[in-house]
Every structure is written in C-alpha cells, then in structure tokens.
C-alpha cells in the first residue's frame, strides 16, 4: 500500500510496471490516471494546492479503507501538486487483486474518495482570468454508493 | 497558541497561509467568531460556513468540534482532488 504526493511528473508506464512486479496470486491490475482537461483550448494552466501533512494522512486513510473492503494484494496512489499544463497527468491509482471485480471496485472507490476527501484544491488559469474549481454536488453524492 | 492555516480562496481572502493565534475558544465555531470580529477580511472569508470545511490537527471535522488540546486548525473550501 503506497501513497506518494509529489510536485514532479511521473511516468505512468514505469510506475505500473514496477507496481506489478513480483506480486503473488494476482490476476488483475486496474490503473486509472487523471489528466488536466484542455477545456476546448481555453485553459492555459492549472495549479494544485494541497495541505502538506494532512494530504498523505487522508490518502492513507482512504487506501486503508479500500483494503478493508476488498481483497487487494497491492495498491498505489500518486497525486501531484503545483503547476500543470493541459494534457499533463495529475494523479494515478493502481489496484492489484486476485480477481478483477475487487481491483475495479477498489480503484473506483479510491477515486471517488480522493476527489472530495483529500485536501487538494485546483485553480484554473485561462482566457478569462483565474478561478478556483468548485466542488460538484455529484462528487459528494458519489460517496453514497459506497 | 494555536496554528491556524488557510487554503485556496480562504487563504487569498485572508491574505496569508498561516498564523499563530492566542485564543481561549472552546470550539471551532468560537474561533470563527473571534476571527470574524477581528477584521473585515476575516468576516468576508467566514461569511458562509456552508462553503467551508475545517480540519483540526489534520483530521476533517465539524464546526462544533472541540479545540481542547488542538495544535492546528485549518480552514478551506470543499476539496477538489483527483
């Protein structure tokens, strides 16, 4: 179970390969990566702020909850902060399990929870100035299904 | 003495990321009342508590939470990770 919060970009291919190496009894790996949307070319850049210290704790708590609920062999969360351009990778999750049902469900659970329970805030800089991205009601509602 | 941290637009409205505050506030809500009374920029930032979230010692909590023994309180808008 690993959590990494970093400013630097990551190499998804290398991360997934390293993640899968040496896992025993694993039949499924699910990976997801979130990237900066270009918003039809209107977005120049995005800056992600976070609460150093709490961020790691919050992500570890979410990951521990996923491990309790599903039969996972391994999991990984990488989330970046700082300045990013459209198309850049913001974050990734990977889950490994004996069967794909656990790997898919746990990956979705991690995504739903880290959207609204990990202390990150996105600010978009575009043609019309800059603005903080508002949390969506549906992000909060997404937690109800778990 | 308690460390009070602000993030995202709360930080921008108040104009600083962190400050030490001497307070006898029993709860987060009491601390918010003290801050509101300080200066207009605090009153503006804390105008609508439904738009804010709070963490005490890096754990999400509610505005009626006790500050007994707390070292760090953080105020911020709803989170937008992922």
mmCIF file with all atom_site columns, C-alpha atoms in Angstrom:
data_model
loop_
_atom_site.group_PDB
_atom_site.id
_atom_site.type_symbol
_atom_site.label_atom_id
_atom_site.label_alt_id
_atom_site.label_comp_id
_atom_site.label_asym_id
_atom_site.label_entity_id
_atom_site.label_seq_id
_atom_site.pdbx_PDB_ins_code
_atom_site.Cartn_x
_atom_site.Cartn_y
_atom_site.Cartn_z
_atom_site.occupancy
_atom_site.B_iso_or_equiv
_atom_site.pdbx_formal_charge
_atom_site.auth_seq_id
_atom_site.auth_comp_id
_atom_site.auth_asym_id
_atom_site.auth_atom_id
_atom_site.pdbx_PDB_model_num
ATOM 1   C CA . UNK A 1 1   ? 0.000   0.000   0.000   1.00 0.00 ? 1   UNK A CA 1
ATOM 2   C CA . UNK A 1 2   ? 1.716   3.155   -1.161  1.00 0.00 ? 2   UNK A CA 1
ATOM 3   C CA . UNK A 1 3   ? 0.844   6.843   -1.238  1.00 0.00 ? 3   UNK A CA 1
ATOM 4   C CA . UNK A 1 4   ? 3.022   9.440   -2.962  1.00 0.00 ? 4   UNK A CA 1
ATOM 5   C CA . UNK A 1 5   ? 2.331   13.164  -3.055  1.00 0.00 ? 5   UNK A CA 1
ATOM 6   C CA . UNK A 1 6   ? 4.775   14.975  -5.309  1.00 0.00 ? 6   UNK A CA 1
ATOM 7   C CA . UNK A 1 7   ? 5.303   18.022  -7.481  1.00 0.00 ? 7   UNK A CA 1
ATOM 8   C CA . UNK A 1 8   ? 7.281   16.196  -10.173 1.00 0.00 ? 8   UNK A CA 1
ATOM 9   C CA . UNK A 1 9   ? 5.622   14.422  -13.117 1.00 0.00 ? 9   UNK A CA 1
ATOM 10  C CA . UNK A 1 10  ? 5.543   10.619  -13.052 1.00 0.00 ? 10  UNK A CA 1
ATOM 11  C CA . UNK A 1 11  ? 5.967   8.008   -15.761 1.00 0.00 ? 11  UNK A CA 1
ATOM 12  C CA . UNK A 1 12  ? 2.752   6.001   -15.698 1.00 0.00 ? 12  UNK A CA 1
ATOM 13  C CA . UNK A 1 13  ? 4.171   3.101   -17.723 1.00 0.00 ? 13  UNK A CA 1
ATOM 14  C CA . UNK A 1 14  ? 7.180   2.710   -15.454 1.00 0.00 ? 14  UNK A CA 1
ATOM 15  C CA . UNK A 1 15  ? 5.003   3.045   -12.353 1.00 0.00 ? 15  UNK A CA 1
ATOM 16  C CA . UNK A 1 16  ? 2.575   0.358   -13.497 1.00 0.00 ? 16  UNK A CA 1
ATOM 17  C CA . UNK A 1 17  ? 5.395   -1.998  -14.448 1.00 0.00 ? 17  UNK A CA 1
ATOM 18  C CA . UNK A 1 18  ? 7.097   -1.550  -11.066 1.00 0.00 ? 18  UNK A CA 1
ATOM 19  C CA . UNK A 1 19  ? 3.743   -1.901  -9.296  1.00 0.00 ? 19  UNK A CA 1
ATOM 20  C CA . UNK A 1 20  ? 3.019   -5.266  -10.921 1.00 0.00 ? 20  UNK A CA 1
ATOM 21  C CA . UNK A 1 21  ? 6.469   -6.754  -10.414 1.00 0.00 ? 21  UNK A CA 1
ATOM 22  C CA . UNK A 1 22  ? 6.701   -9.661  -8.015  1.00 0.00 ? 22  UNK A CA 1
ATOM 23  C CA . UNK A 1 23  ? 3.055   -9.665  -6.970  1.00 0.00 ? 23  UNK A CA 1
ATOM 24  C CA . UNK A 1 24  ? 1.894   -13.132 -5.926  1.00 0.00 ? 24  UNK A CA 1
ATOM 25  C CA . UNK A 1 25  ? -1.511  -14.601 -6.646  1.00 0.00 ? 25  UNK A CA 1
ATOM 26  C CA . UNK A 1 26  ? -2.608  -11.561 -8.611  1.00 0.00 ? 26  UNK A CA 1
ATOM 27  C CA . UNK A 1 27  ? -4.856  -11.969 -11.650 1.00 0.00 ? 27  UNK A CA 1
ATOM 28  C CA . UNK A 1 28  ? -5.885  -8.361  -12.205 1.00 0.00 ? 28  UNK A CA 1
ATOM 29  C CA . UNK A 1 29  ? -4.361  -4.913  -12.157 1.00 0.00 ? 29  UNK A CA 1
ATOM 30  C CA . UNK A 1 30  ? -6.568  -1.871  -12.709 1.00 0.00 ? 30  UNK A CA 1
ATOM 31  C CA . UNK A 1 31  ? -4.991  1.526   -13.331 1.00 0.00 ? 31  UNK A CA 1
ATOM 32  C CA . UNK A 1 32  ? -6.512  4.967   -13.718 1.00 0.00 ? 32  UNK A CA 1
ATOM 33  C CA . UNK A 1 33  ? -4.892  8.300   -14.419 1.00 0.00 ? 33  UNK A CA 1
ATOM 34  C CA . UNK A 1 34  ? -6.450  11.746  -14.233 1.00 0.00 ? 34  UNK A CA 1
ATOM 35  C CA . UNK A 1 35  ? -5.215  14.392  -16.642 1.00 0.00 ? 35  UNK A CA 1
ATOM 36  C CA . UNK A 1 36  ? -5.675  18.141  -16.976 1.00 0.00 ? 36  UNK A CA 1
ATOM 37  C CA . UNK A 1 37  ? -8.556  18.799  -19.422 1.00 0.00 ? 37  UNK A CA 1
ATOM 38  C CA . UNK A 1 38  ? -7.869  21.425  -22.042 1.00 0.00 ? 38  UNK A CA 1
ATOM 39  C CA . UNK A 1 39  ? -11.454 22.826  -21.781 1.00 0.00 ? 39  UNK A CA 1
ATOM 40  C CA . UNK A 1 40  ? -11.660 23.344  -25.565 1.00 0.00 ? 40  UNK A CA 1
ATOM 41  C CA . UNK A 1 41  ? -8.354  25.170  -25.623 1.00 0.00 ? 41  UNK A CA 1
ATOM 42  C CA . UNK A 1 42  ? -9.386  27.856  -23.111 1.00 0.00 ? 42  UNK A CA 1
ATOM 43  C CA . UNK A 1 43  ? -7.261  26.542  -20.234 1.00 0.00 ? 43  UNK A CA 1
ATOM 44  C CA . UNK A 1 44  ? -3.685  27.800  -20.107 1.00 0.00 ? 44  UNK A CA 1
ATOM 45  C CA . UNK A 1 45  ? -2.567  26.074  -16.922 1.00 0.00 ? 45  UNK A CA 1
ATOM 46  C CA . UNK A 1 46  ? -3.719  24.629  -13.628 1.00 0.00 ? 46  UNK A CA 1
ATOM 47  C CA . UNK A 1 47  ? -2.209  24.988  -10.174 1.00 0.00 ? 47  UNK A CA 1
ATOM 48  C CA . UNK A 1 48  ? -2.990  22.439  -7.479  1.00 0.00 ? 48  UNK A CA 1
ATOM 49  C CA . UNK A 1 49  ? -2.584  23.451  -3.855  1.00 0.00 ? 49  UNK A CA 1
ATOM 50  C CA . UNK A 1 50  ? -2.551  20.898  -1.058  1.00 0.00 ? 50  UNK A CA 1
ATOM 51  C CA . UNK A 1 51  ? -2.286  20.617  2.722   1.00 0.00 ? 51  UNK A CA 1
ATOM 52  C CA . UNK A 1 52  ? 1.125   19.036  3.251   1.00 0.00 ? 52  UNK A CA 1
ATOM 53  C CA . UNK A 1 53  ? 0.940   16.532  6.069   1.00 0.00 ? 53  UNK A CA 1
ATOM 54  C CA . UNK A 1 54  ? -2.815  16.115  6.038   1.00 0.00 ? 54  UNK A CA 1
ATOM 55  C CA . UNK A 1 55  ? -2.812  15.080  2.374   1.00 0.00 ? 55  UNK A CA 1
ATOM 56  C CA . UNK A 1 56  ? -0.695  11.996  2.999   1.00 0.00 ? 56  UNK A CA 1
ATOM 57  C CA . UNK A 1 57  ? -2.730  11.044  6.079   1.00 0.00 ? 57  UNK A CA 1
ATOM 58  C CA . UNK A 1 58  ? -6.039  11.451  4.250   1.00 0.00 ? 58  UNK A CA 1
ATOM 59  C CA . UNK A 1 59  ? -4.879  9.350   1.282   1.00 0.00 ? 59  UNK A CA 1
ATOM 60  C CA . UNK A 1 60  ? -3.514  6.628   3.568   1.00 0.00 ? 60  UNK A CA 1
ATOM 61  C CA . UNK A 1 61  ? -6.833  6.530   5.406   1.00 0.00 ? 61  UNK A CA 1
ATOM 62  C CA . UNK A 1 62  ? -8.757  6.162   2.127   1.00 0.00 ? 62  UNK A CA 1
ATOM 63  C CA . UNK A 1 63  ? -6.383  3.425   0.982   1.00 0.00 ? 63  UNK A CA 1
ATOM 64  C CA . UNK A 1 64  ? -6.696  1.570   4.303   1.00 0.00 ? 64  UNK A CA 1
ATOM 65  C CA . UNK A 1 65  ? -10.473 1.661   3.943   1.00 0.00 ? 65  UNK A CA 1
ATOM 66  C CA . UNK A 1 66  ? -10.227 0.148   0.440   1.00 0.00 ? 66  UNK A CA 1
ATOM 67  C CA . UNK A 1 67  ? -8.010  -2.648  1.771   1.00 0.00 ? 67  UNK A CA 1
ATOM 68  C CA . UNK A 1 68  ? -10.629 -3.399  4.440   1.00 0.00 ? 68  UNK A CA 1
ATOM 69  C CA . UNK A 1 69  ? -13.434 -3.606  1.905   1.00 0.00 ? 69  UNK A CA 1
ATOM 70  C CA . UNK A 1 70  ? -11.814 -5.522  -0.946  1.00 0.00 ? 70  UNK A CA 1
ATOM 71  C CA . UNK A 1 71  ? -9.387  -8.322  -1.318  1.00 0.00 ? 71  UNK A CA 1
ATOM 72  C CA . UNK A 1 72  ? -6.410  -6.334  -2.588  1.00 0.00 ? 72  UNK A CA 1
ATOM 73  C CA . UNK A 1 73  ? -2.849  -7.585  -2.970  1.00 0.00 ? 73  UNK A CA 1
ATOM 74  C CA . UNK A 1 74  ? -1.437  -4.092  -3.501  1.00 0.00 ? 74  UNK A CA 1
ATOM 75  C CA . UNK A 1 75  ? -2.490  -0.508  -4.170  1.00 0.00 ? 75  UNK A CA 1
ATOM 76  C CA . UNK A 1 76  ? -0.823  2.721   -5.198  1.00 0.00 ? 76  UNK A CA 1
ATOM 77  C CA . UNK A 1 77  ? -1.918  6.358   -5.206  1.00 0.00 ? 77  UNK A CA 1
ATOM 78  C CA . UNK A 1 78  ? 0.250   9.073   -6.754  1.00 0.00 ? 78  UNK A CA 1
ATOM 79  C CA . UNK A 1 79  ? -1.097  12.634  -6.688  1.00 0.00 ? 79  UNK A CA 1
ATOM 80  C CA . UNK A 1 80  ? 0.746   15.721  -7.885  1.00 0.00 ? 80  UNK A CA 1
ATOM 81  C CA . UNK A 1 81  ? 0.555   19.322  -6.729  1.00 0.00 ? 81  UNK A CA 1
ATOM 82  C CA . UNK A 1 82  ? 1.944   22.521  -8.225  1.00 0.00 ? 82  UNK A CA 1
ATOM 83  C CA . UNK A 1 83  ? 1.682   23.803  -11.774 1.00 0.00 ? 83  UNK A CA 1
ATOM 84  C CA . UNK A 1 84  ? 0.418   21.692  -14.667 1.00 0.00 ? 84  UNK A CA 1
ATOM 85  C CA . UNK A 1 85  ? -0.479  22.200  -18.332 1.00 0.00 ? 85  UNK A CA 1
ATOM 86  C CA . UNK A 1 86  ? -3.424  20.757  -20.277 1.00 0.00 ? 86  UNK A CA 1
ATOM 87  C CA . UNK A 1 87  ? -2.760  17.086  -21.016 1.00 0.00 ? 87  UNK A CA 1
ATOM 88  C CA . UNK A 1 88  ? -0.445  16.635  -18.026 1.00 0.00 ? 88  UNK A CA 1
ATOM 89  C CA . UNK A 1 89  ? -1.075  13.785  -15.649 1.00 0.00 ? 89  UNK A CA 1
ATOM 90  C CA . UNK A 1 90  ? -2.408  14.936  -12.273 1.00 0.00 ? 90  UNK A CA 1
ATOM 91  C CA . UNK A 1 91  ? -2.689  11.625  -10.474 1.00 0.00 ? 91  UNK A CA 1
ATOM 92  C CA . UNK A 1 92  ? -2.941  7.875   -10.816 1.00 0.00 ? 92  UNK A CA 1
ATOM 93  C CA . UNK A 1 93  ? -4.236  4.937   -8.855  1.00 0.00 ? 93  UNK A CA 1
ATOM 94  C CA . UNK A 1 94  ? -3.399  1.261   -9.318  1.00 0.00 ? 94  UNK A CA 1
ATOM 95  C CA . UNK A 1 95  ? -5.001  -1.696  -7.603  1.00 0.00 ? 95  UNK A CA 1
ATOM 96  C CA . UNK A 1 96  ? -3.974  -5.350  -7.786  1.00 0.00 ? 96  UNK A CA 1
ATOM 97  C CA . UNK A 1 97  ? -6.212  -8.250  -6.794  1.00 0.00 ? 97  UNK A CA 1
ATOM 98  C CA . UNK A 1 98  ? -6.777  -11.931 -7.405  1.00 0.00 ? 98  UNK A CA 1
ATOM 99  C CA . UNK A 1 99  ? -9.928  -11.058 -9.371  1.00 0.00 ? 99  UNK A CA 1
ATOM 100 C CA . UNK A 1 100 ? -10.826 -8.019  -11.451 1.00 0.00 ? 100 UNK A CA 1
ATOM 101 C CA . UNK A 1 101 ? -14.068 -7.241  -9.598  1.00 0.00 ? 101 UNK A CA 1
ATOM 102 C CA . UNK A 1 102 ? -12.109 -6.251  -6.484  1.00 0.00 ? 102 UNK A CA 1
ATOM 103 C CA . UNK A 1 103 ? -9.498  -4.326  -8.474  1.00 0.00 ? 103 UNK A CA 1
ATOM 104 C CA . UNK A 1 104 ? -12.102 -2.283  -10.410 1.00 0.00 ? 104 UNK A CA 1
ATOM 105 C CA . UNK A 1 105 ? -14.304 -1.556  -7.395  1.00 0.00 ? 105 UNK A CA 1
ATOM 106 C CA . UNK A 1 106 ? -11.376 -0.535  -5.186  1.00 0.00 ? 106 UNK A CA 1
ATOM 107 C CA . UNK A 1 107 ? -9.968  1.761   -7.903  1.00 0.00 ? 107 UNK A CA 1
ATOM 108 C CA . UNK A 1 108 ? -13.346 3.494   -8.260  1.00 0.00 ? 108 UNK A CA 1
ATOM 109 C CA . UNK A 1 109 ? -13.679 3.795   -4.507  1.00 0.00 ? 109 UNK A CA 1
ATOM 110 C CA . UNK A 1 110 ? -10.223 5.387   -4.245  1.00 0.00 ? 110 UNK A CA 1
ATOM 111 C CA . UNK A 1 111 ? -11.087 7.856   -6.998  1.00 0.00 ? 111 UNK A CA 1
ATOM 112 C CA . UNK A 1 112 ? -14.465 8.813   -5.507  1.00 0.00 ? 112 UNK A CA 1
ATOM 113 C CA . UNK A 1 113 ? -12.979 9.415   -2.083  1.00 0.00 ? 113 UNK A CA 1
ATOM 114 C CA . UNK A 1 114 ? -9.832  11.238  -3.065  1.00 0.00 ? 114 UNK A CA 1
ATOM 115 C CA . UNK A 1 115 ? -11.884 13.709  -5.135  1.00 0.00 ? 115 UNK A CA 1
ATOM 116 C CA . UNK A 1 116 ? -13.671 15.111  -2.105  1.00 0.00 ? 116 UNK A CA 1
ATOM 117 C CA . UNK A 1 117 ? -11.820 13.852  0.994   1.00 0.00 ? 117 UNK A CA 1
ATOM 118 C CA . UNK A 1 118 ? -8.169  14.535  0.175   1.00 0.00 ? 118 UNK A CA 1
ATOM 119 C CA . UNK A 1 119 ? -7.093  18.170  0.726   1.00 0.00 ? 119 UNK A CA 1
ATOM 120 C CA . UNK A 1 120 ? -6.310  19.300  -2.813  1.00 0.00 ? 120 UNK A CA 1
ATOM 121 C CA . UNK A 1 121 ? -7.644  22.449  -4.473  1.00 0.00 ? 121 UNK A CA 1
ATOM 122 C CA . UNK A 1 122 ? -7.431  23.187  -8.182  1.00 0.00 ? 122 UNK A CA 1
ATOM 123 C CA . UNK A 1 123 ? -7.085  26.652  -9.620  1.00 0.00 ? 123 UNK A CA 1
ATOM 124 C CA . UNK A 1 124 ? -7.540  27.169  -13.344 1.00 0.00 ? 124 UNK A CA 1
ATOM 125 C CA . UNK A 1 125 ? -5.846  29.915  -15.326 1.00 0.00 ? 125 UNK A CA 1
ATOM 126 C CA . UNK A 1 126 ? -7.498  30.660  -18.651 1.00 0.00 ? 126 UNK A CA 1
ATOM 127 C CA . UNK A 1 127 ? -8.503  33.283  -21.182 1.00 0.00 ? 127 UNK A CA 1
ATOM 128 C CA . UNK A 1 128 ? -10.985 34.876  -18.788 1.00 0.00 ? 128 UNK A CA 1
ATOM 129 C CA . UNK A 1 129 ? -8.658  35.052  -15.805 1.00 0.00 ? 129 UNK A CA 1
ATOM 130 C CA . UNK A 1 130 ? -8.279  32.587  -12.984 1.00 0.00 ? 130 UNK A CA 1
ATOM 131 C CA . UNK A 1 131 ? -10.740 30.751  -10.763 1.00 0.00 ? 131 UNK A CA 1
ATOM 132 C CA . UNK A 1 132 ? -10.835 28.038  -8.138  1.00 0.00 ? 132 UNK A CA 1
ATOM 133 C CA . UNK A 1 133 ? -12.550 24.876  -9.329  1.00 0.00 ? 133 UNK A CA 1
ATOM 134 C CA . UNK A 1 134 ? -15.767 24.408  -7.331  1.00 0.00 ? 134 UNK A CA 1
ATOM 135 C CA . UNK A 1 135 ? -16.585 21.037  -5.810  1.00 0.00 ? 135 UNK A CA 1
ATOM 136 C CA . UNK A 1 136 ? -19.551 19.367  -7.514  1.00 0.00 ? 136 UNK A CA 1
ATOM 137 C CA . UNK A 1 137 ? -22.617 18.020  -5.715  1.00 0.00 ? 137 UNK A CA 1
ATOM 138 C CA . UNK A 1 138 ? -22.280 14.812  -7.714  1.00 0.00 ? 138 UNK A CA 1
ATOM 139 C CA . UNK A 1 139 ? -18.787 14.250  -6.266  1.00 0.00 ? 139 UNK A CA 1
ATOM 140 C CA . UNK A 1 140 ? -20.294 14.272  -2.789  1.00 0.00 ? 140 UNK A CA 1
ATOM 141 C CA . UNK A 1 141 ? -23.233 12.123  -3.949  1.00 0.00 ? 141 UNK A CA 1
ATOM 142 C CA . UNK A 1 142 ? -20.787 9.591   -5.435  1.00 0.00 ? 142 UNK A CA 1
ATOM 143 C CA . UNK A 1 143 ? -19.717 8.640   -1.905  1.00 0.00 ? 143 UNK A CA 1
ATOM 144 C CA . UNK A 1 144 ? -23.230 7.438   -1.024  1.00 0.00 ? 144 UNK A CA 1
ATOM 145 C CA . UNK A 1 145 ? -22.950 4.361   -3.195  1.00 0.00 ? 145 UNK A CA 1
ATOM 146 C CA . UNK A 1 146 ? -20.138 3.021   -1.019  1.00 0.00 ? 146 UNK A CA 1
ATOM 147 C CA . UNK B 2 1   ? -1.272  29.349  20.989  1.00 0.00 ? 1   UNK B CA 1
ATOM 148 C CA . UNK B 2 2   ? -2.730  27.543  18.049  1.00 0.00 ? 2   UNK B CA 1
ATOM 149 C CA . UNK B 2 3   ? -1.591  27.376  14.411  1.00 0.00 ? 3   UNK B CA 1
ATOM 150 C CA . UNK B 2 4   ? -4.360  28.448  12.054  1.00 0.00 ? 4   UNK B CA 1
ATOM 151 C CA . UNK B 2 5   ? -3.951  27.557  8.368   1.00 0.00 ? 5   UNK B CA 1
ATOM 152 C CA . UNK B 2 6   ? -5.898  28.780  5.347   1.00 0.00 ? 6   UNK B CA 1
ATOM 153 C CA . UNK B 2 7   ? -6.034  27.210  1.891   1.00 0.00 ? 7   UNK B CA 1
ATOM 154 C CA . UNK B 2 8   ? -7.236  28.102  -1.613  1.00 0.00 ? 8   UNK B CA 1
ATOM 155 C CA . UNK B 2 9   ? -9.615  31.117  -1.756  1.00 0.00 ? 9   UNK B CA 1
ATOM 156 C CA . UNK B 2 10  ? -9.792  31.293  2.039   1.00 0.00 ? 10  UNK B CA 1
ATOM 157 C CA . UNK B 2 11  ? -6.028  31.921  2.052   1.00 0.00 ? 11  UNK B CA 1
ATOM 158 C CA . UNK B 2 12  ? -6.399  34.529  -0.711  1.00 0.00 ? 12  UNK B CA 1
ATOM 159 C CA . UNK B 2 13  ? -9.229  36.384  1.040   1.00 0.00 ? 13  UNK B CA 1
ATOM 160 C CA . UNK B 2 14  ? -7.473  36.479  4.389   1.00 0.00 ? 14  UNK B CA 1
ATOM 161 C CA . UNK B 2 15  ? -4.151  37.265  2.729   1.00 0.00 ? 15  UNK B CA 1
ATOM 162 C CA . UNK B 2 16  ? -1.899  34.767  4.478   1.00 0.00 ? 16  UNK B CA 1
ATOM 163 C CA . UNK B 2 17  ? -1.406  30.984  4.588   1.00 0.00 ? 17  UNK B CA 1
ATOM 164 C CA . UNK B 2 18  ? -0.773  30.558  8.293   1.00 0.00 ? 18  UNK B CA 1
ATOM 165 C CA . UNK B 2 19  ? -0.739  32.437  11.583  1.00 0.00 ? 19  UNK B CA 1
ATOM 166 C CA . UNK B 2 20  ? -0.375  31.755  15.288  1.00 0.00 ? 20  UNK B CA 1
ATOM 167 C CA . UNK B 2 21  ? -3.369  32.807  17.327  1.00 0.00 ? 21  UNK B CA 1
ATOM 168 C CA . UNK B 2 22  ? -3.706  33.228  21.064  1.00 0.00 ? 22  UNK B CA 1
ATOM 169 C CA . UNK B 2 23  ? -7.220  32.056  21.771  1.00 0.00 ? 23  UNK B CA 1
ATOM 170 C CA . UNK B 2 24  ? -9.398  30.693  24.521  1.00 0.00 ? 24  UNK B CA 1
ATOM 171 C CA . UNK B 2 25  ? -12.012 29.426  22.037  1.00 0.00 ? 25  UNK B CA 1
ATOM 172 C CA . UNK B 2 26  ? -13.593 26.175  23.168  1.00 0.00 ? 26  UNK B CA 1
ATOM 173 C CA . UNK B 2 27  ? -14.800 25.107  19.736  1.00 0.00 ? 27  UNK B CA 1
ATOM 174 C CA . UNK B 2 28  ? -14.020 25.763  16.075  1.00 0.00 ? 28  UNK B CA 1
ATOM 175 C CA . UNK B 2 29  ? -17.214 27.862  15.865  1.00 0.00 ? 29  UNK B CA 1
ATOM 176 C CA . UNK B 2 30  ? -16.000 30.034  18.773  1.00 0.00 ? 30  UNK B CA 1
ATOM 177 C CA . UNK B 2 31  ? -12.670 30.540  16.999  1.00 0.00 ? 31  UNK B CA 1
ATOM 178 C CA . UNK B 2 32  ? -14.525 31.539  13.823  1.00 0.00 ? 32  UNK B CA 1
ATOM 179 C CA . UNK B 2 33  ? -16.489 34.140  15.835  1.00 0.00 ? 33  UNK B CA 1
ATOM 180 C CA . UNK B 2 34  ? -13.228 35.569  17.224  1.00 0.00 ? 34  UNK B CA 1
ATOM 181 C CA . UNK B 2 35  ? -11.707 35.748  13.742  1.00 0.00 ? 35  UNK B CA 1
ATOM 182 C CA . UNK B 2 36  ? -14.819 37.347  12.224  1.00 0.00 ? 36  UNK B CA 1
ATOM 183 C CA . UNK B 2 37  ? -14.690 40.103  14.819  1.00 0.00 ? 37  UNK B CA 1
ATOM 184 C CA . UNK B 2 38  ? -11.038 40.888  14.043  1.00 0.00 ? 38  UNK B CA 1
ATOM 185 C CA . UNK B 2 39  ? -11.162 42.476  10.619  1.00 0.00 ? 39  UNK B CA 1
ATOM 186 C CA . UNK B 2 40  ? -13.328 42.757  7.550   1.00 0.00 ? 40  UNK B CA 1
ATOM 187 C CA . UNK B 2 41  ? -11.216 40.273  5.524   1.00 0.00 ? 41  UNK B CA 1
ATOM 188 C CA . UNK B 2 42  ? -11.943 37.549  8.103   1.00 0.00 ? 42  UNK B CA 1
ATOM 189 C CA . UNK B 2 43  ? -15.637 38.437  8.179   1.00 0.00 ? 43  UNK B CA 1
ATOM 190 C CA . UNK B 2 44  ? -15.710 38.108  4.389   1.00 0.00 ? 44  UNK B CA 1
ATOM 191 C CA . UNK B 2 45  ? -13.836 34.779  4.331   1.00 0.00 ? 45  UNK B CA 1
ATOM 192 C CA . UNK B 2 46  ? -16.055 33.291  7.054   1.00 0.00 ? 46  UNK B CA 1
ATOM 193 C CA . UNK B 2 47  ? -19.333 34.798  5.829   1.00 0.00 ? 47  UNK B CA 1
ATOM 194 C CA . UNK B 2 48  ? -20.821 31.469  4.733   1.00 0.00 ? 48  UNK B CA 1
ATOM 195 C CA . UNK B 2 49  ? -19.684 28.467  6.758   1.00 0.00 ? 49  UNK B CA 1
ATOM 196 C CA . UNK B 2 50  ? -21.570 26.078  4.483   1.00 0.00 ? 50  UNK B CA 1
ATOM 197 C CA . UNK B 2 51  ? -18.943 26.937  1.830   1.00 0.00 ? 51  UNK B CA 1
ATOM 198 C CA . UNK B 2 52  ? -16.109 25.979  4.175   1.00 0.00 ? 52  UNK B CA 1
ATOM 199 C CA . UNK B 2 53  ? -14.582 22.828  5.614   1.00 0.00 ? 53  UNK B CA 1
ATOM 200 C CA . UNK B 2 54  ? -12.429 22.540  8.704   1.00 0.00 ? 54  UNK B CA 1
ATOM 201 C CA . UNK B 2 55  ? -9.707  20.202  9.916   1.00 0.00 ? 55  UNK B CA 1
ATOM 202 C CA . UNK B 2 56  ? -8.397  20.017  13.486  1.00 0.00 ? 56  UNK B CA 1
ATOM 203 C CA . UNK B 2 57  ? -4.925  18.502  13.796  1.00 0.00 ? 57  UNK B CA 1
ATOM 204 C CA . UNK B 2 58  ? -5.175  17.377  10.160  1.00 0.00 ? 58  UNK B CA 1
ATOM 205 C CA . UNK B 2 59  ? -8.444  15.451  10.573  1.00 0.00 ? 59  UNK B CA 1
ATOM 206 C CA . UNK B 2 60  ? -11.633 16.655  8.878   1.00 0.00 ? 60  UNK B CA 1
ATOM 207 C CA . UNK B 2 61  ? -14.224 17.627  11.441  1.00 0.00 ? 61  UNK B CA 1
ATOM 208 C CA . UNK B 2 62  ? -17.306 19.814  12.045  1.00 0.00 ? 62  UNK B CA 1
ATOM 209 C CA . UNK B 2 63  ? -17.570 23.422  13.197  1.00 0.00 ? 63  UNK B CA 1
ATOM 210 C CA . UNK B 2 64  ? -18.903 22.370  16.612  1.00 0.00 ? 64  UNK B CA 1
ATOM 211 C CA . UNK B 2 65  ? -15.721 20.327  17.274  1.00 0.00 ? 65  UNK B CA 1
ATOM 212 C CA . UNK B 2 66  ? -13.801 20.996  20.496  1.00 0.00 ? 66  UNK B CA 1
ATOM 213 C CA . UNK B 2 67  ? -10.426 22.736  20.359  1.00 0.00 ? 67  UNK B CA 1
ATOM 214 C CA . UNK B 2 68  ? -9.241  21.214  23.608  1.00 0.00 ? 68  UNK B CA 1
ATOM 215 C CA . UNK B 2 69  ? -5.592  20.208  23.157  1.00 0.00 ? 69  UNK B CA 1
ATOM 216 C CA . UNK B 2 70  ? -5.663  21.184  19.464  1.00 0.00 ? 70  UNK B CA 1
ATOM 217 C CA . UNK B 2 71  ? -2.404  22.397  17.923  1.00 0.00 ? 71  UNK B CA 1
ATOM 218 C CA . UNK B 2 72  ? -3.532  23.127  14.379  1.00 0.00 ? 72  UNK B CA 1
ATOM 219 C CA . UNK B 2 73  ? -6.794  24.250  12.780  1.00 0.00 ? 73  UNK B CA 1
ATOM 220 C CA . UNK B 2 74  ? -7.204  24.592  9.023   1.00 0.00 ? 74  UNK B CA 1
ATOM 221 C CA . UNK B 2 75  ? -9.980  26.277  7.055   1.00 0.00 ? 75  UNK B CA 1
ATOM 222 C CA . UNK B 2 76  ? -10.563 25.617  3.371   1.00 0.00 ? 76  UNK B CA 1
ATOM 223 C CA . UNK B 2 77  ? -13.223 25.236  0.666   1.00 0.00 ? 77  UNK B CA 1
ATOM 224 C CA . UNK B 2 78  ? -14.597 21.801  -0.314  1.00 0.00 ? 78  UNK B CA 1
ATOM 225 C CA . UNK B 2 79  ? -11.743 19.738  -1.731  1.00 0.00 ? 79  UNK B CA 1
ATOM 226 C CA . UNK B 2 80  ? -11.214 19.133  -5.448  1.00 0.00 ? 80  UNK B CA 1
ATOM 227 C CA . UNK B 2 81  ? -8.712  16.317  -5.796  1.00 0.00 ? 81  UNK B CA 1
ATOM 228 C CA . UNK B 2 82  ? -8.482  13.674  -8.474  1.00 0.00 ? 82  UNK B CA 1
#
